[in-house]
mmCIF file of C-alpha atoms in Angstrom:
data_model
loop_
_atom_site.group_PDB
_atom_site.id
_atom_site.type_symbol
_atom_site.label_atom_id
_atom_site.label_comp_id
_atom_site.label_asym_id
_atom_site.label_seq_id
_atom_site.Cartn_x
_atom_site.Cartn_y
_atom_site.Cartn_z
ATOM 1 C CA UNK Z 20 -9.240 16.962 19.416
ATOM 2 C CA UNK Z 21 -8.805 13.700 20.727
ATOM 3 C CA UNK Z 22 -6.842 11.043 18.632
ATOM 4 C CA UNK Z 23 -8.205 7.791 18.172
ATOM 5 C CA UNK Z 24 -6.300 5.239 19.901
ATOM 6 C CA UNK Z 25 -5.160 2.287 17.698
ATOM 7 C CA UNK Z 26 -3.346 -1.040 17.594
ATOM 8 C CA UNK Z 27 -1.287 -2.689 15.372
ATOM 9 C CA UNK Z 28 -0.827 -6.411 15.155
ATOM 10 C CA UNK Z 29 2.189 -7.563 13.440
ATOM 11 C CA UNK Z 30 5.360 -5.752 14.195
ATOM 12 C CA UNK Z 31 7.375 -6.355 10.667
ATOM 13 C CA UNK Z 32 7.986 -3.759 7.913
ATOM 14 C CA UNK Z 33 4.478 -2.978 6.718
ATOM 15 C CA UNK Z 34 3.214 -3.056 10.843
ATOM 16 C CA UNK Z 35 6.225 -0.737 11.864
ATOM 17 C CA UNK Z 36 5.434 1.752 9.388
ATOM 18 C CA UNK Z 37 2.048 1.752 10.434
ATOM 19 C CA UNK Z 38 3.350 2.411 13.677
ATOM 20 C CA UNK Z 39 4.912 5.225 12.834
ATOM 21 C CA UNK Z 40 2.516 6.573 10.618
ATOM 22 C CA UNK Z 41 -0.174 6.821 13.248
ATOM 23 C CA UNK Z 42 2.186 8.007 15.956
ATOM 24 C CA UNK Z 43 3.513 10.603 13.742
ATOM 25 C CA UNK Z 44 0.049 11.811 13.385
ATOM 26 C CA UNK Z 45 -0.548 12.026 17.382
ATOM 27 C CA UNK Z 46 -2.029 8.729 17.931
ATOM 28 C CA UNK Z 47 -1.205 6.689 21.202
ATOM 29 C CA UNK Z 48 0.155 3.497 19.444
ATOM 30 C CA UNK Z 49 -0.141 -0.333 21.047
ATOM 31 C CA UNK Z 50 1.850 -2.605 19.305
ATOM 32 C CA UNK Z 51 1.970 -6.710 19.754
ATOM 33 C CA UNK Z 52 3.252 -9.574 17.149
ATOM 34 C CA UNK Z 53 4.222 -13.186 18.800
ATOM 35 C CA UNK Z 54 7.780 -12.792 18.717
ATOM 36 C CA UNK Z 55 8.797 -10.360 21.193
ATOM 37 C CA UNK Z 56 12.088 -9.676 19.696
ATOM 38 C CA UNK Z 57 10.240 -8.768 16.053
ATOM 39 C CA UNK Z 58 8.238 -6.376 18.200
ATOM 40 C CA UNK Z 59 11.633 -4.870 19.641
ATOM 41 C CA UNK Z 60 12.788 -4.341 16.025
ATOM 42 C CA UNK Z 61 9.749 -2.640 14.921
ATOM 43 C CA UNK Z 62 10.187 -0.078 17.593
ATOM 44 C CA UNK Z 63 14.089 0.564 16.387
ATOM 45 C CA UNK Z 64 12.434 0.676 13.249
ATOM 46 C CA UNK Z 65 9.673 3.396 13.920
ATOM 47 C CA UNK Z 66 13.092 5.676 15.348
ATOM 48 C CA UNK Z 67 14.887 5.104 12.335
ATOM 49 C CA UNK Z 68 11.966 5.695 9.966
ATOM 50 C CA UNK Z 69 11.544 9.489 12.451
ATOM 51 C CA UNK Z 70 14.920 10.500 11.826
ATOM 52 C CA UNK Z 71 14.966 9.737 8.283
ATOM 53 C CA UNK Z 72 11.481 11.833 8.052
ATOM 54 C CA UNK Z 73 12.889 14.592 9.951
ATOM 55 C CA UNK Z 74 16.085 14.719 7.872
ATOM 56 C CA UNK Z 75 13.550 14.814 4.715
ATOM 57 C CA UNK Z 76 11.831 17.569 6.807
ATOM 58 C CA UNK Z 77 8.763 15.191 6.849
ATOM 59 C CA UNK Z 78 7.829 15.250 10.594
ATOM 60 C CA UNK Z 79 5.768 18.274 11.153
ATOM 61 C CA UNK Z 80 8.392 19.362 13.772
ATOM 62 C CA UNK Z 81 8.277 16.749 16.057
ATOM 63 C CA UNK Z 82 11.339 15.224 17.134
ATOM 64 C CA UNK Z 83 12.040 11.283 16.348
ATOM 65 C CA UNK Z 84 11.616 10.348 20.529
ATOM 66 C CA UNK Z 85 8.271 12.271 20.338
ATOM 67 C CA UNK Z 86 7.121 10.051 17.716
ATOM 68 C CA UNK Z 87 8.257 6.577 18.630
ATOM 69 C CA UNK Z 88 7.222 7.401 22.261
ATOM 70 C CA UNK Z 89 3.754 6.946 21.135
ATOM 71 C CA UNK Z 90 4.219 3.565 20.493
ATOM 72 C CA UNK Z 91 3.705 1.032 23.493
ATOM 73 C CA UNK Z 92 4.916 -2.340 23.003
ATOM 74 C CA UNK Z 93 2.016 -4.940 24.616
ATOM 75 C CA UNK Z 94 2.780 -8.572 26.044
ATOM 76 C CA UNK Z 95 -0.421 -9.642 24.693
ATOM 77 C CA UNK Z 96 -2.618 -9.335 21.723
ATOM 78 C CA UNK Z 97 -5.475 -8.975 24.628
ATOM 79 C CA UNK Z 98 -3.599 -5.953 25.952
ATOM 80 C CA UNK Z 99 -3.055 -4.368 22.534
ATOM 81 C CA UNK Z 100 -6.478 -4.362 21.772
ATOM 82 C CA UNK Z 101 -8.259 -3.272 24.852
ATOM 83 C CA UNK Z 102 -8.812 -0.022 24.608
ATOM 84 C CA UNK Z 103 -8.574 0.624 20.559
ATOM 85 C CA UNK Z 104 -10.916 2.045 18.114
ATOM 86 C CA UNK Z 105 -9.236 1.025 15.716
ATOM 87 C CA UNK Z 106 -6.812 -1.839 14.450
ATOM 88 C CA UNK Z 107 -4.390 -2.525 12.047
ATOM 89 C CA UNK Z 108 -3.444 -6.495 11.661
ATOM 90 C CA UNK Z 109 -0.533 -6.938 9.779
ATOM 91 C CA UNK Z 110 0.217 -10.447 10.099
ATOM 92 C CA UNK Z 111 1.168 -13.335 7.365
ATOM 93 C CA UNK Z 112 -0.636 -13.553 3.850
ATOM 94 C CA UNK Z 113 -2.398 -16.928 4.711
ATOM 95 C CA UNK Z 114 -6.156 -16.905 4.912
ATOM 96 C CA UNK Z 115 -5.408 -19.149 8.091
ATOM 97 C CA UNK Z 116 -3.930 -17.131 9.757
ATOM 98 C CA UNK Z 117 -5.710 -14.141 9.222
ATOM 99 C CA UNK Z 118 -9.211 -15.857 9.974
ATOM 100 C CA UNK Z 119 -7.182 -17.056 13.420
ATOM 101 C CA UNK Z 120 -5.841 -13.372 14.178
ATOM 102 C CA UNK Z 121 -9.596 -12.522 13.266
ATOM 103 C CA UNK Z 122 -11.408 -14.501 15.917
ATOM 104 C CA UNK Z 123 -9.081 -13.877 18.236
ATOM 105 C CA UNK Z 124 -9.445 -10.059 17.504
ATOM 106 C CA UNK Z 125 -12.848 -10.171 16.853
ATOM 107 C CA UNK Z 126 -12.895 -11.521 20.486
ATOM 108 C CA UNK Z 127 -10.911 -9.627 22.451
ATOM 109 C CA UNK Z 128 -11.654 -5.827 20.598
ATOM 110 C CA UNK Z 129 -14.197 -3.043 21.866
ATOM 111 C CA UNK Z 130 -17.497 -4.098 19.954
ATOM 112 C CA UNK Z 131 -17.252 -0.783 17.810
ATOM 113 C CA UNK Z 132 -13.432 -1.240 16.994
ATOM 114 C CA UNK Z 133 -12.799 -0.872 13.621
ATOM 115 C CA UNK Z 134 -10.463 -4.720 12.359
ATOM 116 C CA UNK Z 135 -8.559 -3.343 9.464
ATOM 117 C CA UNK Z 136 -6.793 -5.829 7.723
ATOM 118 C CA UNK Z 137 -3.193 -4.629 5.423
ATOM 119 C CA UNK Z 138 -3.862 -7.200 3.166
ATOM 120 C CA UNK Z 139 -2.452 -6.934 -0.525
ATOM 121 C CA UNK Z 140 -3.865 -10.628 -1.853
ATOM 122 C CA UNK Z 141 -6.813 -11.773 0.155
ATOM 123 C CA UNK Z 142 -10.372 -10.471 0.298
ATOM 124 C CA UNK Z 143 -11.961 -9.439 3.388
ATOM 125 C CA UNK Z 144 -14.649 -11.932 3.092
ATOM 126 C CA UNK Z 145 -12.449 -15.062 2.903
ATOM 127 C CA UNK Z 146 -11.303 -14.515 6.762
ATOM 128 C CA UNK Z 147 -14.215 -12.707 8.461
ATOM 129 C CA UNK Z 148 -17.411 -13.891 7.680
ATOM 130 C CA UNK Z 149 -18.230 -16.432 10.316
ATOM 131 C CA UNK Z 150 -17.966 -13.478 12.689
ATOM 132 C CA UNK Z 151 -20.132 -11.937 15.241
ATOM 133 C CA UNK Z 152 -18.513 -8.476 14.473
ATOM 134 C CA UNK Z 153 -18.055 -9.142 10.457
ATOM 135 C CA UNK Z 154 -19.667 -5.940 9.791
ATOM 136 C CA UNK Z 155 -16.931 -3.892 11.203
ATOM 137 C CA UNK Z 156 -14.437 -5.988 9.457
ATOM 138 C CA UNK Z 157 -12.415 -4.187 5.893
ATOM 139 C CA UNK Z 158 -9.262 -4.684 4.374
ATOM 140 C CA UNK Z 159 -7.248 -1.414 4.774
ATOM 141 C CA UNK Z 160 -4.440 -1.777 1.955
ATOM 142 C CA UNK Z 161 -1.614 0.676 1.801
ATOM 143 C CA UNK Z 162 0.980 0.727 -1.030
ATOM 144 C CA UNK Z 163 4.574 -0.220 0.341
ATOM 145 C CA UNK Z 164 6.150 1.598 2.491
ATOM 146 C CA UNK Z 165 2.898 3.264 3.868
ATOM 147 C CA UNK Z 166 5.049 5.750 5.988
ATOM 148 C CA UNK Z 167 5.495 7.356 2.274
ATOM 149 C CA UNK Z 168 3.156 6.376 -0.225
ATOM 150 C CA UNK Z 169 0.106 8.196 1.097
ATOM 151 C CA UNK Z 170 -3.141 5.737 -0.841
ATOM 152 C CA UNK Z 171 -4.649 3.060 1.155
ATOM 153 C CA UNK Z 172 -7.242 0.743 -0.306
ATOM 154 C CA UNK Z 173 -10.195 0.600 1.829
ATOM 155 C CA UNK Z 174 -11.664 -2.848 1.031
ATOM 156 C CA UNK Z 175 -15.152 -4.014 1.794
ATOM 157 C CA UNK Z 176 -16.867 -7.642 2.394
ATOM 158 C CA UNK Z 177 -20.279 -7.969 1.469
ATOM 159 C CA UNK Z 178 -21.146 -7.576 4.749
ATOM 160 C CA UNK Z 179 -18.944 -4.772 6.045
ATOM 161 C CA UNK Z 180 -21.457 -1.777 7.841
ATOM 162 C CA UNK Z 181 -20.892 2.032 5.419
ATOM 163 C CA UNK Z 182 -20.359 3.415 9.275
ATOM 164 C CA UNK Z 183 -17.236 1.022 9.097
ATOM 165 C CA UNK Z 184 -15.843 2.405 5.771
ATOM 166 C CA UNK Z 185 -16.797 5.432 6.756
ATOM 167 C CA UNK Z 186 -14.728 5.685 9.978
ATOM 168 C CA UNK Z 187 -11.953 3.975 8.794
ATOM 169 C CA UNK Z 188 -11.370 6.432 5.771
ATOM 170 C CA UNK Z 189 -11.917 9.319 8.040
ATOM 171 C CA UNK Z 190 -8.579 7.416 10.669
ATOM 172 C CA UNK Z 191 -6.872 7.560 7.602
ATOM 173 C CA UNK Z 192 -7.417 10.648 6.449
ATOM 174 C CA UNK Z 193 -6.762 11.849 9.541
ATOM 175 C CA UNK Z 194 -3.412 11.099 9.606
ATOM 176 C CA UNK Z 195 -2.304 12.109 5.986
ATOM 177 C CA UNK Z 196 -3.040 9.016 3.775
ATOM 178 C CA UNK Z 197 -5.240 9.140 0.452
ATOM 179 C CA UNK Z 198 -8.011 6.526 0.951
ATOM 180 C CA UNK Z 199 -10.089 5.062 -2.222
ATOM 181 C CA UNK Z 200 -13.052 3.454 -1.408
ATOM 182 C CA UNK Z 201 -13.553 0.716 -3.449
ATOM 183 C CA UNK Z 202 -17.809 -0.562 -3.515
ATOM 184 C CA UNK Z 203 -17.065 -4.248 -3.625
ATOM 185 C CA UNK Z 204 -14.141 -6.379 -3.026
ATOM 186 C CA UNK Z 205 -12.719 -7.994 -6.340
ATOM 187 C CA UNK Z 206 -9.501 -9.899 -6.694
ATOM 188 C CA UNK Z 207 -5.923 -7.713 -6.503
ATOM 189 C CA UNK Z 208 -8.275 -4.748 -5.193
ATOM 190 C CA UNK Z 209 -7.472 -1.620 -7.181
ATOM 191 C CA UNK Z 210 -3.690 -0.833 -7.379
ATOM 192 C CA UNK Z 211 -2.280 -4.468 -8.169
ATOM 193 C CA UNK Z 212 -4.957 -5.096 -10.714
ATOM 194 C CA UNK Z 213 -3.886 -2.102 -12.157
ATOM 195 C CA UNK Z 214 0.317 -2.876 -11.274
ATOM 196 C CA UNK Z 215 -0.600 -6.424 -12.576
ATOM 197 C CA UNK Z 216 -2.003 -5.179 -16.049
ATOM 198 C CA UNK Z 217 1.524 -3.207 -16.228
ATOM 199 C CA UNK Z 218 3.292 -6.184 -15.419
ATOM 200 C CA UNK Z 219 1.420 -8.654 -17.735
ATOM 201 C CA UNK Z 220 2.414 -6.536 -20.629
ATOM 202 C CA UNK Z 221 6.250 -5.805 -19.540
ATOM 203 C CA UNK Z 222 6.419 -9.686 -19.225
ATOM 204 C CA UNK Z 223 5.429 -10.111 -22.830
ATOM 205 C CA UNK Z 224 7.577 -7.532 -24.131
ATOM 206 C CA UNK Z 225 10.483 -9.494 -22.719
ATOM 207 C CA UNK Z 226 9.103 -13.170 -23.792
ATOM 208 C CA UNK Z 227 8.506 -11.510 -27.211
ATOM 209 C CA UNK Z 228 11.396 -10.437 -27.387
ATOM 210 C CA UNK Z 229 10.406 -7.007 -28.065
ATOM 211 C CA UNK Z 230 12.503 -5.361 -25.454
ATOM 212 C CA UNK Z 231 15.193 -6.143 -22.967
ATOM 213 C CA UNK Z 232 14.473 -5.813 -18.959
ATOM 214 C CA UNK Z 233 16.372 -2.999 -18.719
ATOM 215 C CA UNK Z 234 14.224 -1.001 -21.628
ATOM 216 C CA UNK Z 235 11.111 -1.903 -20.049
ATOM 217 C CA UNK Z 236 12.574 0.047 -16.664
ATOM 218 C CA UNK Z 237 14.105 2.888 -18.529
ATOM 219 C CA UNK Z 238 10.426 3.436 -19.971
ATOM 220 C CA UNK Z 239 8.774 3.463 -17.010
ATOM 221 C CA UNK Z 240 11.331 5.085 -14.798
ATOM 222 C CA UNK Z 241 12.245 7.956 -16.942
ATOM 223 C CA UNK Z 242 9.174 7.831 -19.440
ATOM 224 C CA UNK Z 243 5.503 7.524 -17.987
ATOM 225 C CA UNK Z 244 6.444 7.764 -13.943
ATOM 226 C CA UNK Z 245 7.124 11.052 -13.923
ATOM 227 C CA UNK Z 246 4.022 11.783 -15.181
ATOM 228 C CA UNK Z 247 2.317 9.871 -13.294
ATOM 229 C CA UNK Z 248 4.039 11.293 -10.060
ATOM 230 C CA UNK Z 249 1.541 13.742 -10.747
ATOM 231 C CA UNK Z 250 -0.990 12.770 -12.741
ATOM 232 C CA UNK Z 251 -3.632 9.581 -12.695
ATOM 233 C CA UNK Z 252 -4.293 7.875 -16.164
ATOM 234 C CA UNK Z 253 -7.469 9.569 -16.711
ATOM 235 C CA UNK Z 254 -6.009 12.856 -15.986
ATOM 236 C CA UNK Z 255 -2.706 12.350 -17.646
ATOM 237 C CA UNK Z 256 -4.692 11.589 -21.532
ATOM 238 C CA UNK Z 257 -7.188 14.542 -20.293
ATOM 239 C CA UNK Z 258 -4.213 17.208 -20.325
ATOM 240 C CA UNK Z 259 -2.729 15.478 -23.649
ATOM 241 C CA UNK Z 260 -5.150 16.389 -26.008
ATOM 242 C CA UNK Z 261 -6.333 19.815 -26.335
ATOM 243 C CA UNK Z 262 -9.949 18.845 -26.688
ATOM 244 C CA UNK Z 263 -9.308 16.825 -23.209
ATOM 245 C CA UNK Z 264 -10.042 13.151 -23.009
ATOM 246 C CA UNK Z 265 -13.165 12.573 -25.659
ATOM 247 C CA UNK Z 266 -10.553 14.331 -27.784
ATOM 248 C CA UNK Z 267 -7.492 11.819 -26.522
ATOM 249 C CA UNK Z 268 -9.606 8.852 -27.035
ATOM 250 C CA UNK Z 269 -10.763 10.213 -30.853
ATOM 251 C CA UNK Z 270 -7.476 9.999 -31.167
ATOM 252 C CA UNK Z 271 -5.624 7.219 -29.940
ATOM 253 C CA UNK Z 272 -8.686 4.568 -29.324
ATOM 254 C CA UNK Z 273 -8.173 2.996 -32.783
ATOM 255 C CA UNK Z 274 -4.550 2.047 -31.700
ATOM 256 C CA UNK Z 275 -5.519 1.114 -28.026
ATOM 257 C CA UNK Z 276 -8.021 -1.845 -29.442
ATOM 258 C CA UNK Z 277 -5.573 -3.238 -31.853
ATOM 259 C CA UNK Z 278 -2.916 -3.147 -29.142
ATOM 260 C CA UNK Z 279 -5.963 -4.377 -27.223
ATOM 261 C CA UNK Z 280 -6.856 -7.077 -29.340
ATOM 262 C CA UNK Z 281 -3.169 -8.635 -29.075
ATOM 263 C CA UNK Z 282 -3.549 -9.018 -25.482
ATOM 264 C CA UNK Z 283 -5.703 -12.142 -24.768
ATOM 265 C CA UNK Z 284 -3.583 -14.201 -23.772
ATOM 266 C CA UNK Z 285 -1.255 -14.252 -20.009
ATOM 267 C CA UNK Z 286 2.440 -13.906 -20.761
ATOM 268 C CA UNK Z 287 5.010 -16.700 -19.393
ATOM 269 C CA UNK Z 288 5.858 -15.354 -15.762
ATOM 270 C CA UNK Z 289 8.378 -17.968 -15.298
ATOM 271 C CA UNK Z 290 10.835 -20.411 -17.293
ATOM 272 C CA UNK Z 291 12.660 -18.542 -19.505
ATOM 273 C CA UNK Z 292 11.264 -15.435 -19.293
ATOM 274 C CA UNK Z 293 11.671 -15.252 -15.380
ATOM 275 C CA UNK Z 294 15.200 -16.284 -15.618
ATOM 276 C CA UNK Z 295 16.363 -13.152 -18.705
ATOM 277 C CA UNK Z 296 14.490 -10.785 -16.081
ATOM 278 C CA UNK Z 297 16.276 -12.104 -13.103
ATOM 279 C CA UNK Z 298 19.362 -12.349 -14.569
ATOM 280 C CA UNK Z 299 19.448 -8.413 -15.700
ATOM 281 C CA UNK Z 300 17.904 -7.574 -12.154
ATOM 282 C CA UNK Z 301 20.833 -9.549 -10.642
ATOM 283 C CA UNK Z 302 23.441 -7.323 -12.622
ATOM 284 C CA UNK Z 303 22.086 -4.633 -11.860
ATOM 285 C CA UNK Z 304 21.572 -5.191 -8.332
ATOM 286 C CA UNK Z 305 23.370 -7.864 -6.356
ATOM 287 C CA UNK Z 306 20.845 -9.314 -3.736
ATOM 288 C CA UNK Z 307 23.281 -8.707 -1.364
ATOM 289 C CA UNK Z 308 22.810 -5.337 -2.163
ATOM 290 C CA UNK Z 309 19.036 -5.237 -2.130
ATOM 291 C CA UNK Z 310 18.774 -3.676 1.179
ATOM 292 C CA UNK Z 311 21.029 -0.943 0.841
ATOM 293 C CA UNK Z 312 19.050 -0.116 -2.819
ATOM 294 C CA UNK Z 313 15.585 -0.060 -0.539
ATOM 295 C CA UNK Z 314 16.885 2.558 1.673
ATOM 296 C CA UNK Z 315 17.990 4.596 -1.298
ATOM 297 C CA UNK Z 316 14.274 3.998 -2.630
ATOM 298 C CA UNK Z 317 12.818 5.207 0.230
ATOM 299 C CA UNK Z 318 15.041 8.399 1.183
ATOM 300 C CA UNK Z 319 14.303 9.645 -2.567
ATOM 301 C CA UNK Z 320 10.798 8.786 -1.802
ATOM 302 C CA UNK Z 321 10.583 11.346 1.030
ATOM 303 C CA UNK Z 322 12.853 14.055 -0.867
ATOM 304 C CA UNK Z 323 9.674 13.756 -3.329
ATOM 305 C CA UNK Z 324 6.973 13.589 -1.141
ATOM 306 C CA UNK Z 325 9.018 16.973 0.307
ATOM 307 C CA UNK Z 326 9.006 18.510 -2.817
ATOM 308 C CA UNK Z 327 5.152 17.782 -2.995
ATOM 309 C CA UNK Z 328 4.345 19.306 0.437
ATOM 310 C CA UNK Z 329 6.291 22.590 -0.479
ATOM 311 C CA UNK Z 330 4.796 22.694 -3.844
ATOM 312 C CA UNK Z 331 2.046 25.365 -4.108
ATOM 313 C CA UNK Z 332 -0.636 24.808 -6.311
ATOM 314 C CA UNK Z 333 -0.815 27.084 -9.237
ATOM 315 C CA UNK Z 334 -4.491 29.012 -9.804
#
């Protein structure tokens, strides 16, 4: 079958592991950002991403020059666009600039090219809607690094044609990511609405006093993520009551609307509160050191997204 060939605009982390996640699936791969040596990097940075994947045994038994030599670096965003059915823009997070990249894309892109936008802040509509080709604009959202974490948003305007959703879940299916359709755009999308919710109430822990920093990771990291590693929220209180979820939420709704009730009101995310948090991140973790720790993150990433490819599911 023949792949869909794509381009990808905006050559830094999130655009070079789009790169490689299309590539890896077979797809010929133009890639273009205004600085030429950013676009240099990227490629590097496809390689490197290959050989990591095929250390983790993640690269369906390609080799890493297979992979990054289906990525074509373009002089021109013109070029990169010409013949795909599909991009991926992946420049700054300033509605400027992404209704600028828009028109120009809009422009230069075959008429039934899907314009995906990576966006993690900024709703489709606020960049595309004085468009002639609006309707086959969407915000296409993966979680960071998307050559690992397999969702991806897939974010309409009001405008935006079904046909447009459609194909663009079915690209991203296609090469191994998870898409959720969302009906409607809505501020933070799906995953940071639901990160943010998380976050509110860590920050108010801390401010409260309640618990230190380092608690609030120790919970999460060795208390509900492992769960949740395999397991949504719905699903998770579904398997922890034996009557299922009615049962769960017999159960534990009277405590979730007095917690509930106690959460009106945002937390402090700076001042002091932003400085205790820093400060325990900061021993923990030099920022010198932040690089090296984001490698680490990722290579354990792949050993578990290994361990979930070998994993057979039980009848």
């Amino acid at each position: 079958m023949e792949k869909t060939p794509i381009a990808v605009i905006g050559a830094g982390l999130i655009g070079s592991a789009w790169a490689f996640g299309f590539a890896r699936a077979g797809h010929a791969v133009t890639l273009w950002d205004q600085d030429a040596a950013a676009a240099q990097a990227a490629l590097a940075r496809v390689t490197e991403i290959a050989t990591d994947m095929q250390a983790a045994g993640l690269l369906d038994g390609q080799t890493p020059a297979q992979v990054a030599g289906r990525v074509t670096l373009t002089p021109d965003l013109k070029s990169c666009v010409k013949n795909a059915l599909h991009v991926q823009e992946n420049v700054s997070e300033n509605v400027d600039v992404k209704r600028e990249i828009f028109v120009a894309l809009d422009a230069a892109a075959l008429p039934d090219a899907i314009l995906a936008s990576s966006t993690s802040a900024l709703l489709p509509s606020r960049f595309t809607e004085t468009l002639k080709g609006r309707a086959r604009c969407l915000v296409a959202h993966p979680i960071n690094p998307p050559s690992l974490i397999p969702a991806v948003e897939i974010v309409p305007a009001p405008w935006t044609d079904a046909q447009a959703m459609d194909r663009c879940a079915a690209t991203m299916a296609g090469i191994g990511q998870k898409p959720i359709r969302m009906a409607r755009e809505i501020d933070g999308f799906i995953m940071n609405r639901l990160q943010g919710a998380l976050l509110q109430e860590a920050m108010r822990l801390v401010a409260d006093g309640i618990a230190t920093p380092e608690d609030i990771d120790t919970g999460i990291r060795d208390g509900l993520a492992p769960r949740w590693s395999l397991c949504g929220p719905f699903e998770a209180i579904d398997l922890n009551a034996p009557g299922g979820v009615r049962d769960y939420v017999a159960r534990y709704g009277p405590m979730y609307r007095i917690i509930g009730a106690g959460q009106t009101t945002l937390p402090d995310w700076e001042g002091e509160t932003l400085d205790r948090i820093a400060a325990a991140r900061r021993k923990a973790l030099p920022l010198a050191d932040l690089p090296k720790a984001q490698t680490r993150r990722d290579r354990r990433l792949m050993a578990l997204m290994a361990h979930f490819r070998r994993e057979t599911p039980q009848d």
